[in-house]
Each structure stands twice: as structure tokens, then as C-alpha cells.
Coordinates of C-alpha atoms and ligand atoms in Angstrom, one line a residue:
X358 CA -145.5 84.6 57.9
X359 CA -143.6 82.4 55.8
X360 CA -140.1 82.8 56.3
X361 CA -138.6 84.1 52.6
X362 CA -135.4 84.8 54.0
X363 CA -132.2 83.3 52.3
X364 CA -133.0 80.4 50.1
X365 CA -136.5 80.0 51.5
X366 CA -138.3 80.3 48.0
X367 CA -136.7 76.6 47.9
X368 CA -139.8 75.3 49.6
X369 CA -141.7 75.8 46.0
X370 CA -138.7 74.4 44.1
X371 CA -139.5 71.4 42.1
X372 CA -137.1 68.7 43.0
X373 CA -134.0 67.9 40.4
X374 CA -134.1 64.3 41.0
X375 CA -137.4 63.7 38.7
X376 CA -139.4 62.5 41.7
X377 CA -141.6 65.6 41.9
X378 CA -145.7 64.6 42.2
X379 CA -148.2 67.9 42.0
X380 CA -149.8 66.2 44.9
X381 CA -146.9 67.9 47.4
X382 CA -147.1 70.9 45.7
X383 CA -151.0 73.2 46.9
X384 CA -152.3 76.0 45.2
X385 CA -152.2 77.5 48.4
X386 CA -150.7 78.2 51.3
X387 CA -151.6 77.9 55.5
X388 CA -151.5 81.4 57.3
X389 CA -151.6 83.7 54.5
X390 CA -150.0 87.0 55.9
X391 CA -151.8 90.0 56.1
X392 CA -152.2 91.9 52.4
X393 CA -150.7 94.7 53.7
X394 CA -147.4 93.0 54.8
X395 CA -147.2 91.2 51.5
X396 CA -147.4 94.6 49.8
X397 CA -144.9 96.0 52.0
X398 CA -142.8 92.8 51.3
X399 CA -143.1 93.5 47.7
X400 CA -142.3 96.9 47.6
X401 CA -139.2 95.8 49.3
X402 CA -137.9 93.0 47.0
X403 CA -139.4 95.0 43.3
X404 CA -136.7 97.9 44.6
X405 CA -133.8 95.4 45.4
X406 CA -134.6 94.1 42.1
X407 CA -134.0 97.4 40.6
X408 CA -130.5 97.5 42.1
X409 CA -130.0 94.2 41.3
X410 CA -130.3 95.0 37.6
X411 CA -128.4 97.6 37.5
X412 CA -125.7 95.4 38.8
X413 CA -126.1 92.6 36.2
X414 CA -126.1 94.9 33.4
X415 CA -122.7 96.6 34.3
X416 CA -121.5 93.2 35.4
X417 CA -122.2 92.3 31.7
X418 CA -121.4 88.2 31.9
X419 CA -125.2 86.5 32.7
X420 CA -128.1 87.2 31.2
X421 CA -131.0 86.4 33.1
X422 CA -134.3 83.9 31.4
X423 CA -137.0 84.0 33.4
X424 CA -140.0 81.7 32.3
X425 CA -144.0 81.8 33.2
X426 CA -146.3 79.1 32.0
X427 CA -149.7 78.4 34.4
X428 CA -153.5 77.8 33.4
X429 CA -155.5 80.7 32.3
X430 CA -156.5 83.3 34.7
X431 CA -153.4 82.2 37.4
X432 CA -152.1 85.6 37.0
X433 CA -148.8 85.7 34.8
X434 CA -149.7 88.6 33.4
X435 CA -150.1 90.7 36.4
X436 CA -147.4 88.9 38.3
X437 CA -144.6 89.9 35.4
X438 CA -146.2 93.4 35.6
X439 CA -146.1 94.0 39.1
X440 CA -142.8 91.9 39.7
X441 CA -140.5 93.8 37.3
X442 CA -142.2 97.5 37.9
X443 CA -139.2 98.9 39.2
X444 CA -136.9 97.3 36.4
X445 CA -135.2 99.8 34.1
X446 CA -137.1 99.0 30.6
X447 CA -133.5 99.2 28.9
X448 CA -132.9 96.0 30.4
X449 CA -135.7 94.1 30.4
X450 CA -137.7 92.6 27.5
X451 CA -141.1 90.6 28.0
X452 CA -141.9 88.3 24.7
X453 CA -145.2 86.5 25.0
X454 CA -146.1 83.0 23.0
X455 CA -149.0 82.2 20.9
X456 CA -149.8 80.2 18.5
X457 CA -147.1 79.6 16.2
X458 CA -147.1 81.7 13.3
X459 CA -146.7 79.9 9.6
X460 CA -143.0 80.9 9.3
X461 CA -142.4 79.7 13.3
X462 CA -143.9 76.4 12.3
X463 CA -140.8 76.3 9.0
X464 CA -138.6 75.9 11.5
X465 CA -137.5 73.7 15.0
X466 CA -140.3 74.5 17.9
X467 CA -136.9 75.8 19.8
X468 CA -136.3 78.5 17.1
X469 CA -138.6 80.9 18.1
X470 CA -137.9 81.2 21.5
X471 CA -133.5 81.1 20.8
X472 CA -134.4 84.8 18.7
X473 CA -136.0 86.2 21.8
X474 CA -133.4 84.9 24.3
X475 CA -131.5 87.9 26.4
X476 CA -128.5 89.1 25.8
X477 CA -125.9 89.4 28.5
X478 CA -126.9 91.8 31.1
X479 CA -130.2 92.2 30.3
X480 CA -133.4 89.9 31.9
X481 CA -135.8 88.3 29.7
X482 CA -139.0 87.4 30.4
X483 CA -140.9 84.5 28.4
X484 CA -144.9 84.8 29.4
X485 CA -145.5 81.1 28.1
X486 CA -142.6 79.5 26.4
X487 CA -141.0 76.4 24.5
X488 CA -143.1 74.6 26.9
X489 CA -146.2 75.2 25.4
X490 CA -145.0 72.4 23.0
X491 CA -145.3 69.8 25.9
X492 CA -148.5 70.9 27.5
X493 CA -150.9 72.2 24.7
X494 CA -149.1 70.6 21.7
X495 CA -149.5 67.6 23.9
X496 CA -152.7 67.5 25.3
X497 CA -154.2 68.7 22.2
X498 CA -151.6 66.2 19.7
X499 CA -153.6 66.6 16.7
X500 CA -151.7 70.5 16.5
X501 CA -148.7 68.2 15.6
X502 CA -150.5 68.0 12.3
X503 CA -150.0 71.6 11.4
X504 CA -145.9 71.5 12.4
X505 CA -144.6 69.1 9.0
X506 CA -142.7 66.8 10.8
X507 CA -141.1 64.3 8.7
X508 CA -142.2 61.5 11.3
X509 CA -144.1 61.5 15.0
X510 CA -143.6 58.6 17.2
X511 CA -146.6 58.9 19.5
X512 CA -144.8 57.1 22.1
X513 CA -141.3 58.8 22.4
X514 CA -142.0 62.1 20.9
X515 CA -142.5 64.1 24.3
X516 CA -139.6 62.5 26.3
X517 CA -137.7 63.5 23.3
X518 CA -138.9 67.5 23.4
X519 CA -138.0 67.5 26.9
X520 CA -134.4 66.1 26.4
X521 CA -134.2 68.7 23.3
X522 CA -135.6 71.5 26.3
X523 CA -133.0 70.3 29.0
X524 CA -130.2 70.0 26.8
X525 CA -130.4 73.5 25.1
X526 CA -131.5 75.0 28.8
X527 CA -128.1 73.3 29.8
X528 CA -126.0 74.6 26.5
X529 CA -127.7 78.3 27.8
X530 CA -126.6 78.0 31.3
X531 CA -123.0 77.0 30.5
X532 CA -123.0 80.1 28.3
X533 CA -124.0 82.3 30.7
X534 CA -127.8 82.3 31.2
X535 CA -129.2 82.1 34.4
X536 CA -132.7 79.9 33.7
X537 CA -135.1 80.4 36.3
X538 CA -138.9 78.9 35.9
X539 CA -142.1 79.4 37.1
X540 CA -145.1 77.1 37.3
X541 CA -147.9 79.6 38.8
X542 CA -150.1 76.5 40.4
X543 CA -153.9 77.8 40.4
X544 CA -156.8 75.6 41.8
X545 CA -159.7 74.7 39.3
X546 CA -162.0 76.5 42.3
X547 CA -160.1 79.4 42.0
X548 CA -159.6 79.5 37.9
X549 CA -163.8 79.0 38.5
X550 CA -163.9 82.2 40.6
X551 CA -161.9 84.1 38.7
X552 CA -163.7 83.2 35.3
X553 CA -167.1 84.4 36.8
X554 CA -165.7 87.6 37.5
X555 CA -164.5 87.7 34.4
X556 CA -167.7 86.9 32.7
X557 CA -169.5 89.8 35.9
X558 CA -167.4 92.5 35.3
X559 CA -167.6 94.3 32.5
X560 CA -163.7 96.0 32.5
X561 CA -162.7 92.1 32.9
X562 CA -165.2 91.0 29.7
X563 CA -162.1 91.5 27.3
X564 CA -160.1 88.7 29.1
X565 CA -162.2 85.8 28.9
X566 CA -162.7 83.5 25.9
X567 CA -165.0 80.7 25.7
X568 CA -161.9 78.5 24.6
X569 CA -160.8 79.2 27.8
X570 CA -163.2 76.7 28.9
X571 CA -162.2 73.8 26.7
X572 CA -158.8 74.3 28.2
X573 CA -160.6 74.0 32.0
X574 CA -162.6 71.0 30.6
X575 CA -159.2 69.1 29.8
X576 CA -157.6 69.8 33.5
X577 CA -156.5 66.4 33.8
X578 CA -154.8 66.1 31.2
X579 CA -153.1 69.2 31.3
X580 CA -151.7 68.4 34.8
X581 CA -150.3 65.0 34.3
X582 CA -148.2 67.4 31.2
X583 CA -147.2 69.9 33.3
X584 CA -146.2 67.1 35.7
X585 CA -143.9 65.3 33.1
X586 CA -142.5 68.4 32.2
X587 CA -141.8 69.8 35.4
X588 CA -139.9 66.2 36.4
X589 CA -138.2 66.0 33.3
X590 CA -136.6 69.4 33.4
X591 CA -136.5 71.0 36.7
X592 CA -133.1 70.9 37.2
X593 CA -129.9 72.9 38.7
X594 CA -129.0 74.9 36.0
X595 CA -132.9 75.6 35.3
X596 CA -134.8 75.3 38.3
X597 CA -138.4 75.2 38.0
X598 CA -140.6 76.6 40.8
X599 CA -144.4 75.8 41.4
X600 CA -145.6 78.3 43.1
X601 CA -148.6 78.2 45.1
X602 CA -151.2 81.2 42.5
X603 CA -154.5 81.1 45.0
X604 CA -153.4 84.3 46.7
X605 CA -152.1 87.0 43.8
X606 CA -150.1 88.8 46.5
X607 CA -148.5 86.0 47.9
X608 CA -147.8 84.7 44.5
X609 CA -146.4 87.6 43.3
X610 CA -143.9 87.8 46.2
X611 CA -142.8 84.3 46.0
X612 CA -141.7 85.0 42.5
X613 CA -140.2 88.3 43.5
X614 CA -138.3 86.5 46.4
X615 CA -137.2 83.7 44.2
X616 CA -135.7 86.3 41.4
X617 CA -134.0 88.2 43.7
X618 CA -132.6 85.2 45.4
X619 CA -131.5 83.9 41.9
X620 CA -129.7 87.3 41.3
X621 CA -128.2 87.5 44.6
X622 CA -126.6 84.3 44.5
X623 CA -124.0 85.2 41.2
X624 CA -120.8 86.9 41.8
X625 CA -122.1 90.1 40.4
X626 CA -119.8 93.1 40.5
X627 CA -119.0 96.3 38.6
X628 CA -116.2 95.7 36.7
X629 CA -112.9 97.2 37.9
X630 CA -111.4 100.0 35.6
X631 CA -107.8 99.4 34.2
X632 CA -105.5 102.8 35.2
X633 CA -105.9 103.8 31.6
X634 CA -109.1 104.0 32.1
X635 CA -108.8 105.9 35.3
X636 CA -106.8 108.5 33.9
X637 CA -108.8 108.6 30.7
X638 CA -111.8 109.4 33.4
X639 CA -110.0 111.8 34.9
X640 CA -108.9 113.4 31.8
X641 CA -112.3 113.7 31.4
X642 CA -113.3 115.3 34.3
X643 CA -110.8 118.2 34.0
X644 CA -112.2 119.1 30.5
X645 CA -115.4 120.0 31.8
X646 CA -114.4 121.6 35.1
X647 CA -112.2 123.5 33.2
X648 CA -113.6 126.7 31.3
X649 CA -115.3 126.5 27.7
Ligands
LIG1541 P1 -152.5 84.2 27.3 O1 -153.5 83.2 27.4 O2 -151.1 83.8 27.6 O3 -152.8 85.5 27.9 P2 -153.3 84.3 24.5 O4 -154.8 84.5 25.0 O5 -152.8 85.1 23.4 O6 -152.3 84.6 25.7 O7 -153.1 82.8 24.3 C1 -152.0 82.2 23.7 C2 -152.4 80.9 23.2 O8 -151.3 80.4 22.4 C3 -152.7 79.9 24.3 O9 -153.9 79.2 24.1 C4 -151.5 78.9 24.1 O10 -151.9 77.5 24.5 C5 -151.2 79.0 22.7 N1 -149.9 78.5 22.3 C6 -148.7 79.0 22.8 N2 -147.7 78.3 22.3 C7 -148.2 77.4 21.5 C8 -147.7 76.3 20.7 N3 -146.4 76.1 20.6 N4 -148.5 75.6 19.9 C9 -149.9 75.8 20.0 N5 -150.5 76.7 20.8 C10 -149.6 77.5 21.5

């Protein structure tokens, strides 16, 4: 069993230092636990999550990002799903990202994603993200076409989105956003396996798309993005974590681990009440207690 405990989700943190290489990084891991204890383990961490919440929110300073990018068929979907069950839907918003949309593409590539950040208190999830326009917009750069930029240097234009991403990820944190990132790293082998079931099954026919394939057929070039990306804005404030996506329920607790870690380590509290507002609750109380 892996040890999760304390700050072991740190073994799937990308470094800070812009040395990391998806070579050290597997898809999977050596001694899988048993399903069961994984469950178990899950079932653990999606409750303390729940309570975790419910701190943040009354706590009412951080608000918590929490991003998902991966190939298709890794499993974000199903991961956010089964993560953030127990989380009270009042505090919790999921926003996925497509293709941009003609009045997304008026305006910065940031802009869309700064209307659906969370507020303070609440957790935000973003299945795909600001990224996308550093992995697909850049493996696939004629898209750049569609955006009306006044000028594209070919040869600076992606170092430059990533310094836009790490310095508004920066600007979030100082405000108060706690950024946490996850790469879910599938194998080609498994995306394979998962496809043919896909393509088997006929409850699973709705979820594959034959561009699916043209994404597969461009692997390469897709992980040398993810790679820059990963090295270019991994970083304290906004940690990214690759996390190994072979094994759904081992996935799904490494990113259950890793959010609960994140929350755990802020100085959450319930705020204290003033004596005004003592009195005004027990004021309060006496009203009802006493007769109608
Ligand atoms: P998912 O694959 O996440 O389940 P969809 O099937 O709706 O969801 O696919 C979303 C598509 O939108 C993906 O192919 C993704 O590459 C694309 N996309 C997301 N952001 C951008 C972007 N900024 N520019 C171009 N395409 C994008």
C-alpha cells in the first residue's frame, strides 16, 4: 500500500524547479492495493472532504481551484464525480471547457475561465481549462487562426501563454485561491483498452468519437505540450500533480488524498463571534423557547 499519509501525494507532484521529464512520472503504479481497500480508502477521504468544506465555506477567506486536464478516456469525468460525491452542491461548481465559443474567442483565452473562477469558500472545479490553449491550441496551431490575434510569433507564443497562465495563477493565489492541478497520466495501452470497450459496449457507444482518434494519432506531440506546460507552471502556489490514471481507483484516491491534503494544510477555522453577536444569538434563542 502506498503510504498517502501526510504529504505523501507529493510523490506525484511535479517538481517547481522546471526540471520535471514525463519519463519519471508512470502511468502506473507497482503493488496496486487491493480494490477493496482503495474503496474503503475513498470512502474515508470523499467524507473528510465533506467536513472539510464545510469548514472552508464558514471560514470564508480561500476559495479553492481545482484543475483536470488528461487525454481522452483517462477518467476526469468519473474521477471529479466520484471525488466530490460527498461535497455539499451549494459549494461546489464543476465548469467544463470546449471549444471556444464565437463570443469566448472576442476576448483574451484567460477570460473565459476568470468568469467561472470560485468565489471565496466555495471549490471550483475546471474539467479541462486555460490549458487547453497550450496542448490542443498547440499541437493543432492552425486553431490560432480562428482566435484574431493581431500577430503570432510561432516561436515565443507558447512560452508567452504560460507566463500569462503562471502570472495570473500567482495574482489568484495571493488573493486567496488555493490552485491545485491535476495531470491524470493514462498509457496509450490503456487509452487503447478503454476505446475498444467503448466501441464493445453498447451503454459506452455515446462516449467515443472517431476524433478521438486523431487526438491518439498525435500522442507525441501532445506529450512533449503537456511536458512544457507542466515545467513551465507547476509551481508552489499552483502545484500541478501527474497522477499515475492506469488504475481508476487508485487514481481517484490520489486525487482525493491530494485535495484533502491541500485543504488540511490552510489555517481553516470557524470564525469567532464578537459578544454582540453572542448576545444577539442568545436573544434569539429565548424568542423561540419562549411561548408564541
Ligand atoms: P471531454 O473530451 O472533456 O469529455 P468534449 O468531448 O466536449 O469533452 O471535448 C471538448 C473538446 O474541446 C476537446 O476536444 C478539447 O480539446 C476542446 N477544447 C477545449 N478547450 C479548447 C480551446 N481553448 N481551443 C480549442 N479546443 C478546445
Amino acid at each position: 500500500m502506498p503510504d498517502f499519509d501526510s504529504d505523501a501525494s507529493r510523490r506525484h507532484l511535479v517538481p517547481f524547479d522546471g526540471n520535471f521529464s514525463l519519463a519519471d512520472f508512470p502511468t502506473s503504479i507497482d503493488e496496486l492495493p487491493a480494490k477493496k481497500v482503495l474503496k474503503n480508502e475513498l470512502e474515508d477521504l470523499v467524507e473528510e472532504l465533506h467536513d472539510l468544506q464545510r469548514v472552508l465555506y464558514a471560514d470564508g477567506r480561500y476559495a479553492v481551484l481545482a484543475v483536470f486536464q488528461a487525454m481522452d478516456a483517462a477518467g476526469k469525468d468519473s474521477t471529479i464525480r466520484k471525488v466530490f460525491s460527498g461535497v455539499n452542491p451549494a459549494g461546489f461548481r464543476v465548469e467544463a471547457f470546449g471549444v471556444p465559443s464565437e463570443r469566448e474567442r472576442k476576448h483574451d483565452f484567460l477570460w473565459r475561465c476568470a468568469r467561472a473562477l470560485p468565489e471565496r469558500g466555495k471549490i471550483g472545479i475546471f474539467n479541462r481549462s486555460h490549458y487547453e490553449e497550450c496542448l490542443v491550441v498547440r499541437v493543432k496551431p492552425e486553431l490560432l487562426e480562428g482566435q484574431n490575434l493581431p500577430h503570432v510569433d510561432p516561436a515565443t507564443i507558447w512560452d508567452e501563454r504560460l507566463e500569462s497562465i503562471r502570472q495570473w495563477e500567482r495574482h489568484l493565489a495571493r488573493n486567496g485561491t488555493v490552485i491545485v492541478k491535476f495531470w491524470l497520466n493514462v498509457s496509450m495501452e490503456e487509452q487503447k483498452n478503454r476505446f475498444l470497450r467503448r466501441l464493445d459496449r453498447a451503454d459506452k457507444h455515446w462516449k467515443f468519437s472517431a476524433k478521438d482518434l486523431d487526438d491518439r494519432a498525435r500522442w507525441p506531440e501532445y506529450m512533449h505540450a503537456y511536458q512544457e506546460a507542466l515545467r513551465r507552471t507547476s509551481r508552489d502556489f499552483a502545484p500541478w500533480y501527474a497522477i499515475p490514471a492506469d488504475s481508476k481507483p487508485y487514481m481517484r484516491v490520489a486525487v482525493a488524498r491530494t485535495m484533502v491534503n491541500t485543504l488540511r494544510r490552510l489555517d481553516l477555522s470557524h470564525p469567532e463571534l464578537s459578544e454582540d453577536e453572542r448576545r444577539a444569538l442568545t436573544a434569539s434563542r429565548n424568542r423561540l423557547v419562549s411561548p408564541d
